[in-house]
Amino acid sequence: MMGDAVSTPVGTEADILRVLIARDALSERVQALGAQISQDYAGRDLFLVAVLKGSVVFMADLIRAITVPHRIDFMATSSYGASTQSTGAVQIIKDLEESIEGRHVLIVEDIIDSGHTLAYLRRLLLARNPASLCICSLLDKKERREANVPVDYVGFVIPNEFVVGYGLDFNELYRNLPFIGVLKPEKYQA
Ligand code: IMP
Ligand code: MG
């Protein structure tokens, strides 16, 4: 056991209990979301706002599935750090570079869990008078919702399990995995 822990590096596919959403399923769903967004925002000044860092992989794939002209920017909020539970406290670490006034803003998130992060961001951005404000979240842990937030585009509704991969992390690791996987509980219950 002890020898194992020393010789096996943490943060690889070996720490995954099971694959929840495979690479092909992600790709197919992201294409569909991109097509839907392209249809809905045709002729509008679309501005995508991704929330760092978890949304980076999703954002990179999503914008290549969107065929209408658009601009992008990033925001950063306080993250979970090494914990897997939301505190409800949200802090802006990096703000947008441009004004969103009069623009059709679409927030791109990796996952909505309690909903506190998105509820806060939504209020913050609405106060800046965008023409519209919608939310696109790749994953939705519906049963965990505490804050009432309208999510306009959802990739997958998932059960209440801690997931990593495709941008999502635990302790800043596993973002590179090309699928969404459930982390072995012993990896975060140490
Ligand atoms: P909320 O404020 O509880 O909705 O939390 C949203 C944020 O928590 C997401 O943007 C993620 O950064 C993080 N998060 C929630 N659940 C998970 C998970 O299962 N894996 C990785 N990060 C998660
Ligand atoms: Mg996030």
XYZ file of N, CA and C and ligand atoms in Angstrom:
594
model
N 0.833 -1.216 0.000
C 0.000 0.000 0.000
C 0.866 1.262 0.000
N 1.731 1.376 0.981
C 2.588 2.563 1.093
C 3.508 2.675 -0.124
N 4.055 1.570 -0.535
C 4.948 1.549 -1.698
C 4.213 2.015 -2.932
N 2.964 1.576 -3.067
C 2.097 1.967 -4.172
C 1.926 3.476 -4.242
N 1.571 4.054 -3.082
C 1.300 5.487 -3.009
C 2.516 6.299 -3.429
N 3.661 5.807 -3.160
C 4.886 6.529 -3.492
C 5.196 6.394 -4.984
N 5.005 5.198 -5.542
C 5.409 4.976 -6.923
C 4.376 5.405 -7.968
N 3.065 5.482 -7.576
C 2.038 5.866 -8.540
C 1.803 7.373 -8.473
N 2.011 8.090 -9.589
C 1.790 9.532 -9.541
C 0.311 9.860 -9.419
N -0.036 10.886 -8.638
C -1.417 11.299 -8.491
C -1.757 12.221 -9.671
N -3.032 12.156 -10.115
C -3.442 13.068 -11.185
C -3.514 12.443 -12.557
N -3.547 11.132 -12.607
C -3.647 10.457 -13.904
C -4.966 9.688 -14.000
N -5.172 9.096 -15.154
C -6.345 8.281 -15.428
C -6.501 7.138 -14.429
N -5.410 6.739 -13.790
C -5.448 5.642 -12.828
C -6.308 5.980 -11.606
N -6.566 7.267 -11.370
C -7.364 7.690 -10.215
C -8.856 7.742 -10.521
N -9.233 7.361 -11.742
C -10.634 7.426 -12.164
C -11.351 6.113 -11.831
N -12.496 6.258 -11.154
C -13.311 5.099 -10.791
C -14.031 4.574 -12.029
N -14.690 5.498 -12.761
C -15.326 5.116 -14.020
C -15.564 6.332 -14.907
N -15.657 6.055 -16.193
C -15.918 7.126 -17.161
C -17.420 7.378 -17.169
N -17.812 8.638 -16.947
C -19.229 8.991 -16.938
C -19.680 9.431 -18.329
N -18.869 10.270 -18.983
C -19.191 10.724 -20.338
C -17.933 10.566 -21.194
N -18.034 9.696 -22.184
C -16.887 9.389 -23.035
C -16.601 10.531 -24.011
N -15.411 10.518 -24.520
C -14.918 11.536 -25.447
C -15.867 11.774 -26.630
N -16.337 10.708 -27.252
C -17.219 10.827 -28.427
C -18.563 11.458 -28.071
N -19.093 11.086 -26.908
C -20.381 11.632 -26.465
C -20.242 13.127 -26.182
N -19.111 13.526 -25.606
C -18.852 14.944 -25.336
C -18.805 15.716 -26.642
N -18.047 15.184 -27.573
C -17.868 15.846 -28.855
C -19.189 16.017 -29.598
N -19.985 14.968 -29.580
C -21.285 14.997 -30.255
C -22.217 16.040 -29.630
N -22.245 16.070 -28.301
C -23.120 17.008 -27.585
C -22.666 18.453 -27.774
N -21.358 18.670 -27.765
C -20.823 20.025 -27.935
C -21.144 20.530 -29.345
N -21.066 19.657 -30.341
C -21.441 20.037 -31.708
C -22.899 20.473 -31.748
N -23.756 19.716 -31.083
C -25.190 20.024 -31.068
C -25.461 21.353 -30.364
N -24.764 21.583 -29.250
C -24.924 22.857 -28.535
C -24.484 24.025 -29.419
N -23.366 23.840 -30.107
C -22.849 24.876 -31.000
C -23.834 25.191 -32.116
N -24.450 24.156 -32.658
C -25.420 24.331 -33.741
C -26.651 25.084 -33.235
N -27.099 24.710 -32.042
C -28.270 25.363 -31.448
C -27.979 26.843 -31.160
N -26.827 27.106 -30.586
C -26.421 28.484 -30.267
C -26.289 29.306 -31.554
N -25.720 28.712 -32.585
C -25.555 29.407 -33.876
C -26.906 29.811 -34.445
N -27.876 28.933 -34.283
C -29.226 29.202 -34.776
C -29.883 30.318 -33.947
N -29.771 30.200 -32.626
C -30.423 31.152 -31.727
C -29.820 32.562 -31.788
N -28.532 32.649 -32.087
C -27.859 33.953 -32.055
C -27.559 34.518 -33.437
N -28.139 33.957 -34.468
C -27.905 34.461 -35.827
C -28.280 35.941 -35.892
N -27.376 36.762 -36.407
C -27.638 38.192 -36.571
C -27.495 39.014 -35.300
N -27.037 38.397 -34.225
C -26.867 39.126 -32.959
C -25.393 39.292 -32.615
N -25.115 40.310 -31.800
C -23.746 40.571 -31.365
C -23.453 39.651 -30.163
N -23.022 38.433 -30.493
C -22.810 37.409 -29.460
C -21.453 37.572 -28.770
N -21.502 37.508 -27.449
C -20.296 37.662 -26.630
C -20.255 36.517 -25.624
N -19.307 35.621 -25.790
C -19.211 34.466 -24.896
C -18.280 34.784 -23.727
N -18.746 34.511 -22.542
C -17.947 34.739 -21.344
C -17.731 33.396 -20.649
N -16.497 32.922 -20.654
C -16.211 31.647 -19.993
C -15.645 31.901 -18.614
N -15.982 30.991 -17.722
C -15.507 31.110 -16.353
C -14.286 30.200 -16.177
N -13.164 30.819 -15.877
C -11.911 30.079 -15.696
C -11.935 29.281 -14.391
N -11.156 28.200 -14.300
C -10.404 27.634 -15.397
C -11.147 26.460 -16.007
N -12.125 25.941 -15.269
C -12.784 24.687 -15.637
C -13.446 24.678 -17.004
N -13.858 25.864 -17.495
C -14.597 25.927 -18.759
C -13.709 25.996 -19.991
N -12.411 26.054 -19.796
C -11.493 26.296 -20.907
C -11.576 25.240 -22.017
N -11.627 23.988 -21.639
C -11.650 22.920 -22.646
C -12.990 22.923 -23.385
N -14.060 23.060 -22.628
C -15.407 23.140 -23.211
C -15.502 24.347 -24.140
N -15.043 25.496 -23.683
C -15.083 26.734 -24.467
C -14.324 26.562 -25.785
N -13.158 25.969 -25.709
C -12.319 25.794 -26.908
C -13.041 24.952 -27.949
N -13.729 23.923 -27.510
C -14.476 23.074 -28.449
C -15.765 23.744 -28.892
N -16.443 24.407 -27.947
C -17.735 25.031 -28.257
C -17.608 26.127 -29.314
N -16.614 26.997 -29.178
C -16.515 28.104 -30.151
C -16.237 27.581 -31.553
N -15.585 26.430 -31.655
C -15.335 25.871 -32.985
C -16.564 25.183 -33.558
N -17.586 25.015 -32.700
C -18.858 24.444 -33.168
C -19.881 25.555 -33.419
N -19.504 26.799 -33.111
C -20.396 27.940 -33.335
C -20.003 28.602 -34.659
N -20.985 28.739 -35.538
C -20.690 29.245 -36.883
C -21.023 30.726 -37.065
N -21.682 31.334 -36.075
C -21.990 32.763 -36.199
C -20.836 33.580 -35.598
N -20.612 34.804 -36.109
C -19.523 35.618 -35.578
C -19.741 35.937 -34.099
N -18.679 35.911 -33.334
C -18.798 36.203 -31.900
C -17.448 36.585 -31.329
N -17.480 37.186 -30.164
C -16.249 37.516 -29.447
C -16.247 36.745 -28.130
N -15.069 36.587 -27.560
C -14.981 35.837 -26.299
C -14.179 36.620 -25.244
N -14.466 36.324 -23.998
C -13.652 36.852 -22.898
C -13.756 35.876 -21.717
N -12.936 36.119 -20.719
C -12.873 35.205 -19.576
C -13.021 35.939 -18.255
N -13.636 35.244 -17.308
C -13.698 35.744 -15.941
C -13.172 34.643 -15.041
N -12.668 35.039 -13.898
C -12.242 34.031 -12.928
C -12.887 34.324 -11.587
N -13.439 33.287 -10.982
C -14.024 33.415 -9.650
C -13.239 32.507 -8.711
N -13.453 32.706 -7.437
C -12.786 31.844 -6.460
C -13.231 30.406 -6.690
N -12.307 29.471 -6.563
C -12.645 28.070 -6.823
C -12.721 27.276 -5.530
N -13.000 26.002 -5.709
C -13.113 25.107 -4.558
C -11.780 24.835 -3.873
N -10.688 25.082 -4.564
C -9.382 24.710 -4.028
C -9.322 23.212 -3.871
N -8.928 22.729 -2.735
C -8.779 21.295 -2.539
C -10.034 20.661 -1.950
N -11.102 21.444 -1.817
C -12.335 20.903 -1.270
C -13.298 20.559 -2.409
N -14.291 19.714 -2.141
C -15.234 19.348 -3.188
C -16.626 19.913 -2.910
N -16.760 20.758 -1.898
C -18.052 21.329 -1.551
C -18.074 22.837 -1.795
N -19.201 23.341 -2.289
C -19.337 24.777 -2.505
C -19.561 25.480 -1.177
N -18.942 26.634 -1.030
C -19.117 27.416 0.196
C -20.222 28.444 0.017
N -20.557 28.740 -1.254
C -21.546 29.766 -1.523
C -20.907 31.142 -1.637
N -19.688 31.267 -1.161
C -18.958 32.531 -1.249
C -18.238 32.606 -2.588
N -18.495 33.681 -3.354
C -17.890 33.829 -4.665
C -17.094 35.122 -4.709
N -15.914 35.040 -5.260
C -15.041 36.211 -5.337
C -14.561 36.364 -6.778
N -14.589 37.597 -7.310
C -14.098 37.831 -8.671
C -12.587 38.051 -8.630
N -11.877 37.175 -9.327
C -10.425 37.251 -9.351
C -9.958 37.937 -10.629
N -10.694 37.715 -11.708
C -10.397 38.377 -12.984
C -11.703 38.800 -13.629
N -11.767 40.065 -14.016
C -13.000 40.583 -14.624
C -12.849 40.683 -16.142
N -13.954 41.013 -16.827
C -13.955 41.164 -18.275
C -13.142 42.388 -18.686
N -12.639 42.355 -19.915
C -11.840 43.483 -20.400
C -12.684 44.545 -21.099
N -13.863 44.119 -21.571
C -14.703 45.050 -22.333
C -16.080 45.207 -21.705
N -16.762 46.248 -22.131
C -18.138 46.470 -21.696
C -19.060 45.469 -22.404
N -20.089 45.004 -21.693
C -21.049 44.082 -22.303
C -22.378 44.782 -22.564
N -22.416 46.073 -22.351
C -23.649 46.833 -22.542
C -24.168 46.692 -23.975
N -25.429 46.306 -24.086
C -26.064 46.167 -25.399
C -25.688 44.900 -26.157
N -24.888 44.056 -25.549
C -24.465 42.826 -26.228
C -25.245 41.622 -25.731
N -25.277 40.605 -26.600
C -25.955 39.356 -26.227
C -24.925 38.434 -25.589
N -24.983 38.371 -24.279
C -23.963 37.644 -23.517
C -24.402 36.210 -23.222
N -23.479 35.290 -23.430
C -23.712 33.887 -23.083
C -22.583 33.444 -22.158
N -22.943 33.136 -20.927
C -21.956 32.647 -19.959
C -21.716 31.163 -20.223
N -20.448 30.779 -20.323
C -20.087 29.378 -20.570
C -19.442 28.809 -19.311
N -20.092 27.801 -18.740
C -19.586 27.189 -17.507
C -19.342 25.693 -17.713
N -18.451 25.158 -16.909
C -18.193 23.722 -16.976
C -19.301 22.941 -16.273
N -19.680 23.426 -15.085
C -20.660 22.666 -14.297
C -21.443 23.600 -13.382
N -22.724 23.339 -13.254
C -23.522 24.044 -12.251
C -23.903 23.031 -11.185
N -23.556 23.386 -9.962
C -23.703 22.476 -8.827
C -24.738 23.102 -7.883
N -24.317 23.803 -6.839
C -25.276 24.501 -5.968
C -25.942 25.652 -6.720
N -25.224 26.204 -7.695
C -25.752 27.329 -8.476
C -25.331 28.684 -7.930
N -24.619 28.702 -6.814
C -24.233 29.977 -6.203
C -23.296 30.796 -7.094
N -22.352 30.112 -7.725
C -21.395 30.813 -8.593
C -22.131 31.513 -9.732
N -22.993 30.769 -10.428
C -23.714 31.336 -11.568
C -24.756 32.372 -11.149
N -25.380 32.179 -10.010
C -26.368 33.144 -9.533
C -25.679 34.487 -9.287
N -24.507 34.419 -8.710
C -23.746 35.631 -8.428
C -23.288 36.314 -9.724
N -22.699 35.521 -10.624
C -22.212 36.061 -11.898
C -23.329 36.678 -12.721
N -24.462 36.026 -12.694
C -25.612 36.486 -13.454
C -26.063 37.863 -12.954
N -26.168 38.004 -11.641
C -26.544 39.302 -11.063
C -25.521 40.370 -11.414
N -24.267 40.004 -11.304
C -23.179 40.943 -11.583
C -23.232 41.428 -13.034
N -23.404 40.496 -13.975
C -23.391 40.859 -15.392
C -24.684 41.537 -15.823
N -25.804 41.162 -15.222
C -27.079 41.806 -15.558
C -27.051 43.292 -15.206
N -26.333 43.614 -14.146
C -26.227 45.012 -13.703
C -25.471 45.868 -14.715
N -24.790 45.231 -15.666
C -24.023 45.964 -16.683
C -24.816 46.168 -17.973
N -26.104 45.883 -17.911
C -27.036 46.117 -19.021
C -26.715 45.455 -20.366
N -26.534 44.142 -20.375
C -26.391 43.462 -21.666
C -27.756 43.442 -22.373
N -27.762 43.239 -23.687
C -29.035 43.137 -24.426
C -29.782 41.887 -23.969
N -29.013 40.826 -23.693
C -29.585 39.599 -23.129
C -28.479 38.868 -22.393
N -28.885 37.968 -21.513
C -27.895 37.184 -20.759
C -28.403 35.767 -20.601
N -27.697 34.821 -21.210
C -28.075 33.414 -21.084
C -26.900 32.624 -20.532
N -27.197 31.398 -20.126
C -26.175 30.541 -19.522
C -26.096 29.212 -20.259
N -24.864 28.791 -20.530
C -24.614 27.482 -21.128
C -23.679 26.721 -20.204
N -24.156 25.605 -19.663
C -23.306 24.805 -18.783
C -23.176 23.393 -19.351
N -21.962 22.935 -19.473
C -21.754 21.583 -20.012
C -22.435 20.550 -19.133
N -22.251 20.689 -17.806
C -22.815 19.712 -16.878
C -23.761 20.389 -15.890
N -24.744 19.643 -15.465
C -25.707 20.145 -14.488
C -25.960 19.073 -13.430
N -25.513 19.361 -12.184
C -25.807 18.456 -11.060
C -27.106 18.966 -10.455
N -28.185 18.678 -11.129
C -29.492 19.249 -10.821
C -29.926 19.078 -9.373
N -29.736 17.882 -8.850
C -30.235 17.594 -7.499
C -29.517 18.369 -6.393
N -28.403 19.014 -6.740
C -27.639 19.772 -5.750
C -28.014 21.257 -5.702
N -28.918 21.678 -6.569
C -29.218 23.101 -6.706
C -29.759 23.730 -5.426
N -29.163 24.859 -5.049
C -29.623 25.636 -3.891
C -30.105 27.007 -4.341
N -29.409 27.579 -5.344
C -29.793 28.895 -5.874
C -30.611 28.676 -7.146
N -31.622 29.514 -7.341
C -32.488 29.383 -8.501
C -31.896 30.160 -9.688
N -31.266 29.431 -10.612
C -30.651 30.068 -11.787
C -31.205 29.437 -13.061
N -31.632 30.241 -14.034
C -32.090 29.664 -15.296
C -30.887 29.243 -16.145
N -30.832 27.972 -16.522
C -29.746 27.506 -17.390
C -30.362 27.213 -18.759
N -29.940 27.987 -19.756
C -30.570 27.930 -21.072
C -30.076 26.779 -21.933
N -28.807 26.453 -21.804
C -28.214 25.351 -22.573
C -27.476 24.428 -21.612
N -27.852 23.158 -21.617
C -27.197 22.174 -20.749
C -26.683 21.018 -21.608
N -25.434 20.654 -21.382
C -24.872 19.521 -22.110
C -25.418 18.212 -21.580
N -25.184 17.970 -20.303
C -25.612 16.728 -19.656
C -26.046 16.985 -18.209
N -27.142 16.381 -17.810
C -27.513 16.367 -16.399
C -26.799 15.160 -15.802
N -26.072 15.387 -14.710
C -25.297 14.278 -14.119
C -25.691 14.048 -12.660
N -25.439 12.840 -12.158
C -25.758 12.562 -10.745
C -24.794 13.286 -9.804
N -25.128 13.256 -8.529
C -24.327 13.935 -7.523
C -23.067 13.148 -7.173
N -22.088 13.235 -8.085
C -20.805 12.583 -7.850
C -19.730 13.574 -8.257
N -18.586 13.512 -7.623
C -17.532 14.447 -7.977
C -16.833 13.984 -9.249
N -16.866 14.846 -10.259
C -16.303 14.476 -11.561
C -15.101 15.348 -11.927
N -14.243 14.785 -12.750
C -13.064 15.511 -13.244
C -12.879 15.207 -14.730
N -11.992 15.961 -15.345
C -11.674 15.747 -16.757
C -12.347 16.778 -17.646
N -11.895 16.900 -18.887
C -12.435 17.839 -19.868
C -12.495 19.249 -19.254
N -11.446 19.602 -18.543
C -11.351 20.928 -17.932
C -11.621 20.945 -16.444
N -12.418 20.000 -15.965
C -12.750 19.994 -14.534
C -11.614 19.374 -13.727
N -11.388 19.952 -12.565
C -10.245 19.519 -11.772
C -10.627 19.028 -10.389
N -9.679 18.353 -9.778
C -9.652 18.221 -8.331
C -8.244 18.618 -7.936
N -8.151 19.639 -7.065
C -6.836 20.106 -6.642
C -5.949 20.473 -7.836
N -6.594 21.071 -8.869
C -5.914 21.548 -10.087
C -5.422 20.438 -11.014
N -5.740 19.189 -10.703
C -5.299 18.090 -11.559
C -6.470 17.511 -12.359
N -6.163 16.682 -13.307
C -7.106 15.915 -14.147
C -7.794 16.722 -15.248
N -7.468 18.014 -15.395
C -8.145 18.833 -16.417
C -7.887 18.309 -17.820
N -6.782 17.636 -18.012
C -6.365 17.157 -19.328
C -7.063 15.888 -19.795
N -7.753 15.184 -18.910
C -8.403 13.937 -19.331
C -9.461 14.268 -20.392
N -9.506 13.501 -21.490
C -10.415 13.846 -22.597
C -11.859 13.409 -22.386
N -12.179 12.869 -21.211
C -13.540 12.426 -20.893
C -13.925 12.994 -19.530
N -15.225 12.841 -19.162
C -15.656 13.206 -17.811
C -15.687 11.915 -17.005
N -14.955 11.898 -15.902
C -14.878 10.682 -15.106
C -15.169 10.953 -13.643
N -15.568 9.884 -12.957
C -15.796 9.966 -11.517
C -14.485 9.603 -10.832
N -14.058 10.497 -9.952
C -12.811 10.282 -9.226
C -13.026 9.234 -8.134
N -12.044 8.400 -7.929
C -12.133 7.435 -6.829
C -12.274 8.218 -5.521
N -13.292 7.894 -4.705
C -13.537 8.679 -3.480
C -12.305 8.798 -2.587
N -11.475 7.773 -2.544
C -10.299 7.841 -1.651
C -9.310 8.930 -2.101
N -9.484 9.436 -3.335
C -8.578 10.484 -3.838
C -8.888 11.844 -3.225
N -10.134 12.036 -2.763
C -10.438 13.313 -2.120
C -10.934 13.155 -0.676
N -10.994 11.931 -0.196
C -11.425 11.720 1.191
C -10.240 11.457 2.106
N -9.057 11.830 1.628
C -7.826 11.549 2.398
C -7.800 12.309 3.721
P -21.592 25.973 -7.597
O -21.367 27.401 -7.196
O -21.832 25.086 -6.409
O -22.659 25.805 -8.660
O -20.220 25.438 -8.139
C -19.800 25.619 -9.416
C -18.308 25.357 -9.517
O -17.888 24.334 -8.606
C -17.948 24.836 -10.866
O -17.688 25.892 -11.774
C -16.724 23.988 -10.588
O -15.570 24.767 -10.628
C -16.950 23.467 -9.179
N -17.493 22.093 -9.150
C -18.715 21.697 -8.756
N -18.882 20.369 -8.855
C -17.710 19.900 -9.350
C -17.254 18.576 -9.693
O -17.946 17.548 -9.602
N -15.989 18.510 -10.172
C -15.174 19.596 -10.332
N -15.568 20.835 -10.022
C -16.818 20.988 -9.540
Mg -16.031 26.485 -12.759
